[in-house]
């Protein structure tokens, strides 16, 4: 009985909308609904795969996601290793709090802040002009926009992963460090031969579990920050579906792209959980 409300909500809001998948195989007309719209099989998939922008959107999604995963793991790892060497507890707590704070802010807030910072009259361009340089349109540059996307995502989430890595370091047997000091090992060798091997299971676990989100490049972040000028480098599957379905009102092709992404994501999640079990003995069942 206690589970019943949650089960009902899940069935209505999580499984109920999945019936809309049928749109991907129809020439969907809102006035006709699911039952009277013409069935056209795989023609929607053929249409979206033939769109000139689809390959670029797929590449953008993969590239941005992979870069976020790589830097989102190794930057917090480096911070955790550096922070572990700090002996002043008050300073360590201050750094942890400062780095962790952006994680609690939404992209609606951070997006507005980033747009102001990197605008033509923002502080970054003011600093560039002060040193004699020309202002740069960061949010309208296909090169700089992707860099800002990846950098801001890493900055926002690095505090969370850093806490996970610090917890892994705390779990390492302190006697190993004492034995290494007796043998004459310095801080660098202790990190290479004790800390990193001790953290290896959690590093492998986070890396393998992140494979399931390769096609999730960050819809909310990109939707707030991007504009038509940077569609070439910043448009990803989720934003492409959003524009195709809501703006162009091509509901069936948008549903086809969404289904394509979902099928690939299920496969990636399955592979990631298998790898997590294989290399880190992690399992959810």
mmCIF file of C-alpha atoms in Angstrom:
data_model
loop_
_atom_site.group_PDB
_atom_site.id
_atom_site.type_symbol
_atom_site.label_atom_id
_atom_site.label_comp_id
_atom_site.label_asym_id
_atom_site.label_seq_id
_atom_site.Cartn_x
_atom_site.Cartn_y
_atom_site.Cartn_z
ATOM 1 C CA UNK A 1 0.000 0.000 0.000
ATOM 2 C CA UNK A 2 2.879 2.361 0.719
ATOM 3 C CA UNK A 3 4.380 1.641 -2.681
ATOM 4 C CA UNK A 4 1.088 2.044 -4.547
ATOM 5 C CA UNK A 5 1.144 5.878 -4.952
ATOM 6 C CA UNK A 6 4.682 5.781 -6.333
ATOM 7 C CA UNK A 7 3.832 2.918 -8.674
ATOM 8 C CA UNK A 8 0.766 4.757 -9.994
ATOM 9 C CA UNK A 9 2.714 7.991 -10.578
ATOM 10 C CA UNK A 10 5.476 6.040 -12.353
ATOM 11 C CA UNK A 11 2.982 4.234 -14.590
ATOM 12 C CA UNK A 12 1.240 7.475 -15.550
ATOM 13 C CA UNK A 13 4.226 9.786 -16.056
ATOM 14 C CA UNK A 14 7.059 7.377 -16.963
ATOM 15 C CA UNK A 15 5.430 4.491 -18.830
ATOM 16 C CA UNK A 16 2.269 6.184 -20.121
ATOM 17 C CA UNK A 17 4.099 8.630 -22.430
ATOM 18 C CA UNK A 18 5.979 5.685 -23.978
ATOM 19 C CA UNK A 19 2.817 4.950 -25.971
ATOM 20 C CA UNK A 20 3.757 7.985 -28.050
ATOM 21 C CA UNK A 21 6.568 5.932 -29.601
ATOM 22 C CA UNK A 22 3.985 4.833 -32.175
ATOM 23 C CA UNK A 23 4.330 8.307 -33.738
ATOM 24 C CA UNK A 24 7.738 7.319 -35.041
ATOM 25 C CA UNK A 25 6.048 4.869 -37.412
ATOM 26 C CA UNK A 26 3.126 7.056 -38.477
ATOM 27 C CA UNK A 27 2.413 10.103 -40.569
ATOM 28 C CA UNK A 28 1.118 11.609 -37.381
ATOM 29 C CA UNK A 29 -1.658 14.201 -37.558
ATOM 30 C CA UNK A 30 -2.641 15.733 -34.188
ATOM 31 C CA UNK A 31 -6.280 16.063 -35.247
ATOM 32 C CA UNK A 32 -6.452 12.341 -36.087
ATOM 33 C CA UNK A 33 -4.567 11.049 -33.074
ATOM 34 C CA UNK A 34 -2.641 7.806 -32.701
ATOM 35 C CA UNK A 35 -5.401 5.507 -33.902
ATOM 36 C CA UNK A 36 -6.349 7.253 -37.164
ATOM 37 C CA UNK A 37 -2.980 8.543 -38.364
ATOM 38 C CA UNK A 38 -1.533 6.787 -41.418
ATOM 39 C CA UNK A 39 0.998 4.005 -40.725
ATOM 40 C CA UNK A 40 4.150 4.531 -42.818
ATOM 41 C CA UNK A 41 6.637 2.113 -41.204
ATOM 42 C CA UNK A 42 10.271 3.224 -41.261
ATOM 43 C CA UNK A 43 9.866 6.203 -43.596
ATOM 44 C CA UNK A 44 10.326 8.687 -40.747
ATOM 45 C CA UNK A 45 13.685 7.111 -39.933
ATOM 46 C CA UNK A 46 14.714 7.257 -43.590
ATOM 47 C CA UNK A 47 13.725 10.916 -43.644
ATOM 48 C CA UNK A 48 15.638 11.989 -40.540
ATOM 49 C CA UNK A 49 18.732 9.989 -41.490
ATOM 50 C CA UNK A 50 18.764 11.781 -44.845
ATOM 51 C CA UNK A 51 18.579 15.268 -43.306
ATOM 52 C CA UNK A 52 21.766 17.228 -44.078
ATOM 53 C CA UNK A 53 22.158 18.288 -40.440
ATOM 54 C CA UNK A 54 21.698 14.858 -38.860
ATOM 55 C CA UNK A 55 25.284 13.616 -39.203
ATOM 56 C CA UNK A 56 26.628 16.876 -37.798
ATOM 57 C CA UNK A 57 24.172 16.739 -34.883
ATOM 58 C CA UNK A 58 25.181 13.144 -34.136
ATOM 59 C CA UNK A 59 28.877 14.077 -34.204
ATOM 60 C CA UNK A 60 28.291 17.129 -31.982
ATOM 61 C CA UNK A 61 26.436 14.981 -29.450
ATOM 62 C CA UNK A 62 29.158 12.338 -29.342
ATOM 63 C CA UNK A 63 32.061 14.812 -29.201
ATOM 64 C CA UNK A 64 30.578 17.069 -26.515
ATOM 65 C CA UNK A 65 29.497 14.105 -24.374
ATOM 66 C CA UNK A 66 32.861 12.339 -24.569
ATOM 67 C CA UNK A 67 34.772 15.528 -23.735
ATOM 68 C CA UNK A 68 32.483 16.189 -20.763
ATOM 69 C CA UNK A 69 33.004 12.635 -19.510
ATOM 70 C CA UNK A 70 36.793 12.755 -19.854
ATOM 71 C CA UNK A 71 37.347 16.180 -18.288
ATOM 72 C CA UNK A 72 34.486 15.633 -15.826
ATOM 73 C CA UNK A 73 36.396 12.708 -14.353
ATOM 74 C CA UNK A 74 40.050 13.686 -14.561
ATOM 75 C CA UNK A 75 39.729 17.319 -13.405
ATOM 76 C CA UNK A 76 37.972 16.311 -10.141
ATOM 77 C CA UNK A 77 40.489 13.486 -9.751
ATOM 78 C CA UNK A 78 43.377 15.943 -9.942
ATOM 79 C CA UNK A 79 41.632 18.293 -7.500
ATOM 80 C CA UNK A 80 41.013 15.452 -5.048
ATOM 81 C CA UNK A 81 44.662 14.397 -5.173
ATOM 82 C CA UNK A 82 45.836 17.960 -4.592
ATOM 83 C CA UNK A 83 43.292 18.609 -1.849
ATOM 84 C CA UNK A 84 44.301 15.408 -0.071
ATOM 85 C CA UNK A 85 47.780 16.840 0.448
ATOM 86 C CA UNK A 86 46.523 19.955 2.235
ATOM 87 C CA UNK A 87 47.132 19.773 5.981
ATOM 88 C CA UNK A 88 45.106 22.838 7.025
ATOM 89 C CA UNK A 89 41.592 21.531 7.667
ATOM 90 C CA UNK A 90 39.953 24.982 7.522
ATOM 91 C CA UNK A 91 41.434 25.644 4.096
ATOM 92 C CA UNK A 92 40.445 22.176 2.864
ATOM 93 C CA UNK A 93 36.844 22.721 3.969
ATOM 94 C CA UNK A 94 36.801 26.161 2.334
ATOM 95 C CA UNK A 95 37.981 24.746 -0.992
ATOM 96 C CA UNK A 96 35.524 21.845 -0.840
ATOM 97 C CA UNK A 97 32.606 24.191 -0.175
ATOM 98 C CA UNK A 98 33.648 26.659 -2.889
ATOM 99 C CA UNK A 99 34.093 23.975 -5.524
ATOM 100 C CA UNK A 100 30.913 22.112 -4.560
ATOM 101 C CA UNK A 101 28.633 25.184 -4.511
ATOM 102 C CA UNK A 102 28.004 25.456 -8.312
ATOM 103 C CA UNK A 103 26.602 21.908 -8.312
ATOM 104 C CA UNK A 104 23.487 23.155 -6.486
ATOM 105 C CA UNK A 105 22.750 25.929 -8.990
ATOM 106 C CA UNK A 106 20.521 25.298 -11.994
ATOM 107 C CA UNK A 107 21.557 25.977 -15.558
ATOM 108 C CA UNK A 108 18.858 28.649 -15.704
ATOM 109 C CA UNK A 109 20.966 30.645 -13.226
ATOM 110 C CA UNK A 110 24.426 29.643 -14.428
ATOM 111 C CA UNK A 111 23.433 30.107 -18.082
ATOM 112 C CA UNK A 112 22.519 33.744 -17.490
ATOM 113 C CA UNK A 113 25.765 34.296 -15.597
ATOM 114 C CA UNK A 114 27.863 32.733 -18.388
ATOM 115 C CA UNK A 115 26.106 34.739 -21.098
ATOM 116 C CA UNK A 116 26.875 37.968 -19.228
ATOM 117 C CA UNK A 117 30.478 36.995 -18.493
ATOM 118 C CA UNK A 118 31.279 36.108 -22.117
ATOM 119 C CA UNK A 119 29.213 38.824 -23.816
ATOM 120 C CA UNK A 120 30.884 41.497 -25.931
ATOM 121 C CA UNK A 121 30.692 43.937 -23.016
ATOM 122 C CA UNK A 122 31.342 41.336 -20.331
ATOM 123 C CA UNK A 123 34.335 41.137 -17.976
ATOM 124 C CA UNK A 124 36.261 38.669 -20.162
ATOM 125 C CA UNK A 125 36.175 40.943 -23.201
ATOM 126 C CA UNK A 126 36.856 43.955 -20.974
ATOM 127 C CA UNK A 127 40.043 42.218 -19.810
ATOM 128 C CA UNK A 128 41.001 41.375 -23.397
ATOM 129 C CA UNK A 129 40.462 45.001 -24.457
ATOM 130 C CA UNK A 130 42.510 46.233 -21.493
ATOM 131 C CA UNK A 131 45.502 44.300 -22.845
ATOM 132 C CA UNK A 132 45.012 45.727 -26.339
ATOM 133 C CA UNK A 133 43.124 42.816 -27.890
ATOM 134 C CA UNK A 134 39.963 42.790 -29.954
ATOM 135 C CA UNK A 135 36.693 41.712 -28.297
ATOM 136 C CA UNK A 136 35.653 38.146 -29.112
ATOM 137 C CA UNK A 137 32.058 37.031 -29.665
ATOM 138 C CA UNK A 138 32.438 33.890 -27.542
ATOM 139 C CA UNK A 139 28.769 32.895 -27.591
ATOM 140 C CA UNK A 140 28.624 33.343 -31.370
ATOM 141 C CA UNK A 141 31.787 31.435 -32.227
ATOM 142 C CA UNK A 142 31.546 27.763 -33.181
ATOM 143 C CA UNK A 143 35.021 27.222 -31.767
ATOM 144 C CA UNK A 144 34.647 28.977 -28.422
ATOM 145 C CA UNK A 145 31.060 27.904 -27.789
ATOM 146 C CA UNK A 146 31.950 24.211 -27.483
ATOM 147 C CA UNK A 147 34.866 25.092 -25.207
ATOM 148 C CA UNK A 148 32.530 27.094 -22.966
ATOM 149 C CA UNK A 149 30.005 24.230 -22.931
ATOM 150 C CA UNK A 150 32.567 21.664 -21.835
ATOM 151 C CA UNK A 151 34.394 23.954 -19.412
ATOM 152 C CA UNK A 152 31.252 25.199 -17.667
ATOM 153 C CA UNK A 153 29.848 21.671 -17.334
ATOM 154 C CA UNK A 154 33.100 20.447 -15.770
ATOM 155 C CA UNK A 155 33.170 23.465 -13.456
ATOM 156 C CA UNK A 156 29.581 22.874 -12.330
ATOM 157 C CA UNK A 157 29.953 19.152 -11.629
ATOM 158 C CA UNK A 158 33.547 18.789 -10.487
ATOM 159 C CA UNK A 159 32.723 19.352 -6.827
ATOM 160 C CA UNK A 160 30.436 16.318 -6.719
ATOM 161 C CA UNK A 161 32.953 13.940 -8.300
ATOM 162 C CA UNK A 162 35.738 15.410 -6.192
ATOM 163 C CA UNK A 163 33.855 14.411 -3.019
ATOM 164 C CA UNK A 164 33.500 10.867 -4.369
ATOM 165 C CA UNK A 165 37.240 10.654 -5.060
ATOM 166 C CA UNK A 166 38.093 12.086 -1.645
ATOM 167 C CA UNK A 167 35.906 9.441 -0.042
ATOM 168 C CA UNK A 168 37.790 6.781 -2.008
ATOM 169 C CA UNK A 169 41.114 8.186 -0.767
ATOM 170 C CA UNK A 170 39.913 8.111 2.840
ATOM 171 C CA UNK A 171 39.101 4.423 2.420
ATOM 172 C CA UNK A 172 42.719 3.537 1.597
ATOM 173 C CA UNK A 173 44.595 1.817 4.435
ATOM 174 C CA UNK A 174 46.780 4.417 6.173
ATOM 175 C CA UNK A 175 49.329 1.727 7.079
ATOM 176 C CA UNK A 176 50.335 1.569 3.424
ATOM 177 C CA UNK A 177 51.471 5.213 3.523
ATOM 178 C CA UNK A 178 53.402 4.651 6.742
ATOM 179 C CA UNK A 179 55.169 1.651 5.240
ATOM 180 C CA UNK A 180 55.977 3.650 2.109
ATOM 181 C CA UNK A 181 57.486 6.474 4.186
ATOM 182 C CA UNK A 182 59.665 3.970 6.035
ATOM 183 C CA UNK A 183 60.889 2.679 2.669
ATOM 184 C CA UNK A 184 61.764 6.236 1.627
ATOM 185 C CA UNK A 185 58.894 6.864 -0.812
ATOM 186 C CA UNK A 186 58.018 10.537 -1.282
ATOM 187 C CA UNK A 187 54.590 12.052 -1.896
ATOM 188 C CA UNK A 188 54.751 11.485 -5.642
ATOM 189 C CA UNK A 189 55.588 7.779 -5.352
ATOM 190 C CA UNK A 190 52.955 7.333 -2.670
ATOM 191 C CA UNK A 191 50.370 8.826 -4.999
ATOM 192 C CA UNK A 192 51.452 6.713 -7.981
ATOM 193 C CA UNK A 193 51.846 3.397 -6.138
ATOM 194 C CA UNK A 194 49.248 3.658 -3.349
ATOM 195 C CA UNK A 195 46.644 6.377 -3.879
ATOM 196 C CA UNK A 196 45.848 5.846 -7.563
ATOM 197 C CA UNK A 197 45.784 2.014 -7.354
ATOM 198 C CA UNK A 198 43.547 2.310 -4.299
ATOM 199 C CA UNK A 199 41.192 4.613 -6.213
ATOM 200 C CA UNK A 200 41.221 2.501 -9.364
ATOM 201 C CA UNK A 201 37.938 0.645 -8.656
ATOM 202 C CA UNK A 202 35.919 3.844 -8.177
ATOM 203 C CA UNK A 203 37.587 5.501 -11.194
ATOM 204 C CA UNK A 204 36.749 2.518 -13.399
ATOM 205 C CA UNK A 205 33.218 2.395 -11.988
ATOM 206 C CA UNK A 206 32.482 6.070 -12.698
ATOM 207 C CA UNK A 207 34.035 5.836 -16.151
ATOM 208 C CA UNK A 208 32.077 2.763 -17.181
ATOM 209 C CA UNK A 209 28.771 4.039 -15.780
ATOM 210 C CA UNK A 210 29.219 7.310 -17.669
ATOM 211 C CA UNK A 211 29.239 5.386 -20.973
ATOM 212 C CA UNK A 212 25.469 5.148 -20.717
ATOM 213 C CA UNK A 213 25.152 8.926 -21.057
ATOM 214 C CA UNK A 214 27.279 9.324 -24.188
ATOM 215 C CA UNK A 215 24.258 10.557 -26.158
ATOM 216 C CA UNK A 216 23.172 12.949 -23.384
ATOM 217 C CA UNK A 217 25.219 16.048 -24.082
ATOM 218 C CA UNK A 218 23.278 18.285 -21.690
ATOM 219 C CA UNK A 219 19.968 19.491 -23.115
ATOM 220 C CA UNK A 220 19.166 22.157 -20.511
ATOM 221 C CA UNK A 221 22.642 23.686 -20.611
ATOM 222 C CA UNK A 222 22.821 23.881 -24.398
ATOM 223 C CA UNK A 223 19.231 25.082 -24.816
ATOM 224 C CA UNK A 224 19.912 28.053 -22.523
ATOM 225 C CA UNK A 225 23.310 28.974 -23.965
ATOM 226 C CA UNK A 226 23.122 28.333 -27.700
ATOM 227 C CA UNK A 227 21.708 30.384 -30.584
ATOM 228 C CA UNK A 228 21.256 29.869 -34.363
ATOM 229 C CA UNK A 229 24.787 31.125 -35.056
ATOM 230 C CA UNK A 230 26.353 28.129 -33.255
ATOM 231 C CA UNK A 231 23.966 25.391 -34.402
ATOM 232 C CA UNK A 232 26.816 23.946 -36.463
ATOM 233 C CA UNK A 233 28.879 23.061 -33.387
ATOM 234 C CA UNK A 234 26.385 23.178 -30.505
ATOM 235 C CA UNK A 235 23.264 21.474 -31.831
ATOM 236 C CA UNK A 236 22.850 17.996 -30.278
ATOM 237 C CA UNK A 237 20.203 15.275 -30.613
ATOM 238 C CA UNK A 238 18.002 16.585 -27.796
ATOM 239 C CA UNK A 239 17.962 20.195 -29.029
ATOM 240 C CA UNK A 240 17.494 19.000 -32.622
ATOM 241 C CA UNK A 241 14.429 16.982 -31.558
ATOM 242 C CA UNK A 242 13.165 19.992 -29.606
ATOM 243 C CA UNK A 243 13.364 22.316 -32.606
ATOM 244 C CA UNK A 244 12.122 19.731 -35.118
ATOM 245 C CA UNK A 245 9.135 18.699 -33.018
ATOM 246 C CA UNK A 246 7.992 21.927 -31.360
ATOM 247 C CA UNK A 247 9.133 24.663 -33.730
ATOM 248 C CA UNK A 248 8.783 22.886 -37.083
ATOM 249 C CA UNK A 249 5.855 20.759 -35.824
ATOM 250 C CA UNK A 250 7.296 17.611 -37.417
ATOM 251 C CA UNK A 251 6.167 15.409 -34.560
ATOM 252 C CA UNK A 252 6.680 12.026 -36.213
ATOM 253 C CA UNK A 253 10.298 12.622 -37.396
ATOM 254 C CA UNK A 254 11.128 14.077 -33.968
ATOM 255 C CA UNK A 255 9.694 10.956 -32.320
ATOM 256 C CA UNK A 256 11.786 8.803 -34.696
ATOM 257 C CA UNK A 257 15.004 10.567 -33.652
ATOM 258 C CA UNK A 258 14.035 10.253 -29.990
ATOM 259 C CA UNK A 259 13.393 6.534 -30.392
ATOM 260 C CA UNK A 260 16.701 6.101 -32.218
ATOM 261 C CA UNK A 261 18.525 7.798 -29.352
ATOM 262 C CA UNK A 262 16.655 5.759 -26.739
ATOM 263 C CA UNK A 263 17.518 2.435 -28.365
ATOM 264 C CA UNK A 264 21.211 3.354 -28.613
ATOM 265 C CA UNK A 265 21.190 4.626 -25.013
ATOM 266 C CA UNK A 266 19.665 1.384 -23.706
ATOM 267 C CA UNK A 267 22.447 -0.553 -25.410
ATOM 268 C CA UNK A 268 25.117 1.744 -23.978
ATOM 269 C CA UNK A 269 23.646 1.530 -20.468
ATOM 270 C CA UNK A 270 23.587 -2.271 -20.710
ATOM 271 C CA UNK A 271 27.218 -2.355 -21.852
ATOM 272 C CA UNK A 272 28.283 0.096 -19.134
ATOM 273 C CA UNK A 273 26.666 -1.951 -16.358
ATOM 274 C CA UNK A 274 28.237 -5.120 -17.708
ATOM 275 C CA UNK A 275 31.671 -3.461 -17.738
ATOM 276 C CA UNK A 276 31.086 -2.083 -14.232
ATOM 277 C CA UNK A 277 30.293 -5.600 -13.015
ATOM 278 C CA UNK A 278 33.187 -7.091 -14.976
ATOM 279 C CA UNK A 279 35.902 -4.710 -13.778
ATOM 280 C CA UNK A 280 34.579 -3.251 -10.497
ATOM 281 C CA UNK A 281 32.218 -5.987 -9.272
ATOM 282 C CA UNK A 282 29.396 -3.431 -9.256
ATOM 283 C CA UNK A 283 25.861 -4.677 -9.795
ATOM 284 C CA UNK A 284 22.393 -3.236 -9.232
ATOM 285 C CA UNK A 285 20.658 -6.624 -8.825
#
